[in-house]
mmCIF file of C-alpha atoms in Angstrom:
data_model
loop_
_atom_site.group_PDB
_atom_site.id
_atom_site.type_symbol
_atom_site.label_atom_id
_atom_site.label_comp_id
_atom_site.label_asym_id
_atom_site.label_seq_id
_atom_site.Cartn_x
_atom_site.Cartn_y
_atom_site.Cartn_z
ATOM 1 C CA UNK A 1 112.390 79.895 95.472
ATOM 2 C CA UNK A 2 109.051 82.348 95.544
ATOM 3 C CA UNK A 3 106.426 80.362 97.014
ATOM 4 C CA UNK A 4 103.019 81.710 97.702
ATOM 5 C CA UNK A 5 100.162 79.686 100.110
ATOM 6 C CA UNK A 6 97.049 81.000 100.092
ATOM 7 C CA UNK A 7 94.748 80.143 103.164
ATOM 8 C CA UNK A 8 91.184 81.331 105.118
ATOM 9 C CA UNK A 9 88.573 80.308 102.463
ATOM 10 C CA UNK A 10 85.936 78.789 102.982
ATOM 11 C CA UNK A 11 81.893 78.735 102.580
ATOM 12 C CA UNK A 12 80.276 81.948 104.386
ATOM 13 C CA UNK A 13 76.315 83.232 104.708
ATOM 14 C CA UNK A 14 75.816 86.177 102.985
ATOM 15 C CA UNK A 15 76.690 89.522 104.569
ATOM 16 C CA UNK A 16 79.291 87.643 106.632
ATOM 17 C CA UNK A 17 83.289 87.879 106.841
ATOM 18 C CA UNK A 18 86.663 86.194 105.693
ATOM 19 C CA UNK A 19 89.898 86.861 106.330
ATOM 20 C CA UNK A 20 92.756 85.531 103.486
ATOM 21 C CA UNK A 21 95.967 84.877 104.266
ATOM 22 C CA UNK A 22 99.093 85.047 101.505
ATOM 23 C CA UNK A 23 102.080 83.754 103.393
ATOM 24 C CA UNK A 24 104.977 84.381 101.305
ATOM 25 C CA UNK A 25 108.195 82.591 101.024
ATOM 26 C CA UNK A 26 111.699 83.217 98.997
ATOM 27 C CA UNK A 27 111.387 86.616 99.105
ATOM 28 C CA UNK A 28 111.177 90.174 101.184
ATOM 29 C CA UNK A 29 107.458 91.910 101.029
ATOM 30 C CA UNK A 30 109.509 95.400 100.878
ATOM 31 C CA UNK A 31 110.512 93.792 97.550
ATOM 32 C CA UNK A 32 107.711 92.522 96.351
ATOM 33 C CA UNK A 33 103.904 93.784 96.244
ATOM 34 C CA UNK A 34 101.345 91.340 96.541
ATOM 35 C CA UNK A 35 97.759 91.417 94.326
ATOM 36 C CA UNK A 36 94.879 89.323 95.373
ATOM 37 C CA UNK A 37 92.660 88.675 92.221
ATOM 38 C CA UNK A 38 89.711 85.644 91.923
ATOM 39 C CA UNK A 39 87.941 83.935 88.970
ATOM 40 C CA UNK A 40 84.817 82.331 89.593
ATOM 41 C CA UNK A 41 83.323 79.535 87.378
ATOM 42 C CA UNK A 42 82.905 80.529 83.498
ATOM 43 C CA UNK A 43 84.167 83.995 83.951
ATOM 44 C CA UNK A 44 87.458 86.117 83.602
ATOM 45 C CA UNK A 45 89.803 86.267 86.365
ATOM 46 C CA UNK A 46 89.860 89.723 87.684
ATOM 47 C CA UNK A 47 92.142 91.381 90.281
ATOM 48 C CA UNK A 48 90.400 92.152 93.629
ATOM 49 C CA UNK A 49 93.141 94.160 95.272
ATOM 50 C CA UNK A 50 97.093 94.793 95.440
ATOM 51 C CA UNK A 51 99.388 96.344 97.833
ATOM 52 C CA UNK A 52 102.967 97.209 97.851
ATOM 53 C CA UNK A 53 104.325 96.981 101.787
ATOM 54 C CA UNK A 54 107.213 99.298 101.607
ATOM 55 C CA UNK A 55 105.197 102.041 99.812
ATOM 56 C CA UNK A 56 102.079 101.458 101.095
ATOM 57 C CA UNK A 57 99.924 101.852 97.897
ATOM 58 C CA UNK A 58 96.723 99.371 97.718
ATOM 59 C CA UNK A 59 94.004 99.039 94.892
ATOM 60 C CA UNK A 60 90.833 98.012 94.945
ATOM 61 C CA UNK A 61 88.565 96.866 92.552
ATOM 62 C CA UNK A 62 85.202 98.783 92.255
ATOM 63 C CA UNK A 63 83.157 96.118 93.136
ATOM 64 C CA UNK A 64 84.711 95.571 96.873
ATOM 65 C CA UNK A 65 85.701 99.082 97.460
ATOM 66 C CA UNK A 66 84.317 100.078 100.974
ATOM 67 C CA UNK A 67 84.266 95.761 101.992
ATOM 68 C CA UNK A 68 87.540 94.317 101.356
ATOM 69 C CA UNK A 69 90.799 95.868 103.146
ATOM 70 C CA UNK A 70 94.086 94.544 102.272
ATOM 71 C CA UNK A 71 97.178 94.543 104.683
ATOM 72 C CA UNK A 72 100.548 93.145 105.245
ATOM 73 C CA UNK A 73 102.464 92.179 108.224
ATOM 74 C CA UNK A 74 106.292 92.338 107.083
ATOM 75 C CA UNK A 75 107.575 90.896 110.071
ATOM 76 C CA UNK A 76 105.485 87.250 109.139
ATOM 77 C CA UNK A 77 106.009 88.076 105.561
ATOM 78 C CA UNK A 78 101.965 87.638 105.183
ATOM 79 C CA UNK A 79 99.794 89.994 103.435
ATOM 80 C CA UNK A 80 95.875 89.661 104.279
ATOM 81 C CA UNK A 81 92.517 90.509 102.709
ATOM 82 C CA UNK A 82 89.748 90.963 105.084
ATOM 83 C CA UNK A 83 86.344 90.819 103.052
ATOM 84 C CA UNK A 84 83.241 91.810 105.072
ATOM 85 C CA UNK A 85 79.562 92.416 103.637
ATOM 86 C CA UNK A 86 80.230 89.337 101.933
ATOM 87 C CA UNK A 87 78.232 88.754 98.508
ATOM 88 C CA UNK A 88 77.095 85.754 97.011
ATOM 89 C CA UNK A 89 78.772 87.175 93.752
ATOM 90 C CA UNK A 90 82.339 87.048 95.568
ATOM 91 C CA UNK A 91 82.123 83.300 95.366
ATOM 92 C CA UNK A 92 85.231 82.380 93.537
ATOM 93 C CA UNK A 93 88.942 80.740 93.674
ATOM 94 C CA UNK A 94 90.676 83.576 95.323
ATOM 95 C CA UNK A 95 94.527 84.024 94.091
ATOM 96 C CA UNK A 96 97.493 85.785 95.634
ATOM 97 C CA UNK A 97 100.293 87.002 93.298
ATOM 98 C CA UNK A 98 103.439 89.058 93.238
ATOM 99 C CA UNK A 99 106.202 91.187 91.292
ATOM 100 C CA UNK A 100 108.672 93.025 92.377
ATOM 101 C CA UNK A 101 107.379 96.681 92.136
ATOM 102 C CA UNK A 102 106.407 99.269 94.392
ATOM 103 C CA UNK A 103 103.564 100.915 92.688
ATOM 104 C CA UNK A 104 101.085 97.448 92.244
ATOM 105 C CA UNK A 105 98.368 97.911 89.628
ATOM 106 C CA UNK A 106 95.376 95.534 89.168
ATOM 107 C CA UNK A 107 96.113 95.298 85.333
ATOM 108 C CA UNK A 108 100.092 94.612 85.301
ATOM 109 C CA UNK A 109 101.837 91.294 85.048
ATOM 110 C CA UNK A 110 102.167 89.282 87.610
ATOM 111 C CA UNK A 111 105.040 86.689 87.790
ATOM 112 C CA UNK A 112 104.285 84.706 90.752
ATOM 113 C CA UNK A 113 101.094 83.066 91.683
ATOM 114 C CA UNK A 114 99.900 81.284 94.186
ATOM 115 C CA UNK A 115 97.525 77.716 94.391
ATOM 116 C CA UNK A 116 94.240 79.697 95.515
ATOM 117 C CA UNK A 117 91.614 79.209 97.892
ATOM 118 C CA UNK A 118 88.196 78.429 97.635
ATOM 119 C CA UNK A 119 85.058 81.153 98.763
ATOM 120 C CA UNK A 120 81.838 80.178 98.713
ATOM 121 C CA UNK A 121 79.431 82.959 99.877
ATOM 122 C CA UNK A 122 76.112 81.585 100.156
ATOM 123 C CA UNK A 123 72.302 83.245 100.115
#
């Protein structure tokens, strides 16, 4: 069974840093890329960043290009989004989700999703 577990939120000061955790279960991350997206209250959900471990593409999304970095670690099966420069407009339920492709996208389908995990970035 896929099973994702998102983990690391939590409320930050402005201009501070997270790290996210998507631990991944049920399935191999050379299989499988891995999107982060969030939705914050009364808006869209929108994808943040993806990355496919065995071909090494990542996205990012314009608005975190130059503060988030994605990675994976394939041997705990756990792919990571380190935000710095935090913003109070990154506050939002931050998602993990997968597919089995090796060319991710910000815009495809994803099939699996995880529960999400709460950032609060504050002013």
């Amino acid at each position: 069974e896929v099973q994702l577990a998102e983990s690391g939120g939590g409320l930050v000061q402005a201009g501070g840093s997270l790290r996210l955790s998507c631990a991944a279960s049920g399935f191999n991350l050379d299989d499988y890329a891995i999107g982060w997206f969030r939705q914050a209250p009364g808006k869209q959900r929108e994808g943040v960043s993806c990355i496919s471990s065995s071909t090494g593409n990542t996205d990012y999304a314009d608005s975190v290009k130059g503060r988030f970095t994605i990675s994976s670690d394939k041997a705990k099966n756990t792919v990571y989004l380190e935000m710095n420069s935090l913003k109070p407009e990154d506050t939002a339920v931050y998602y993990c989700a997968s597919d089995r492709t090796g060319f991710p996208t910000l815009t495809m389908w994803y099939e699996y999703w995880g529960q999400g995990t709460q950032v609060i970035v504050s002013s």
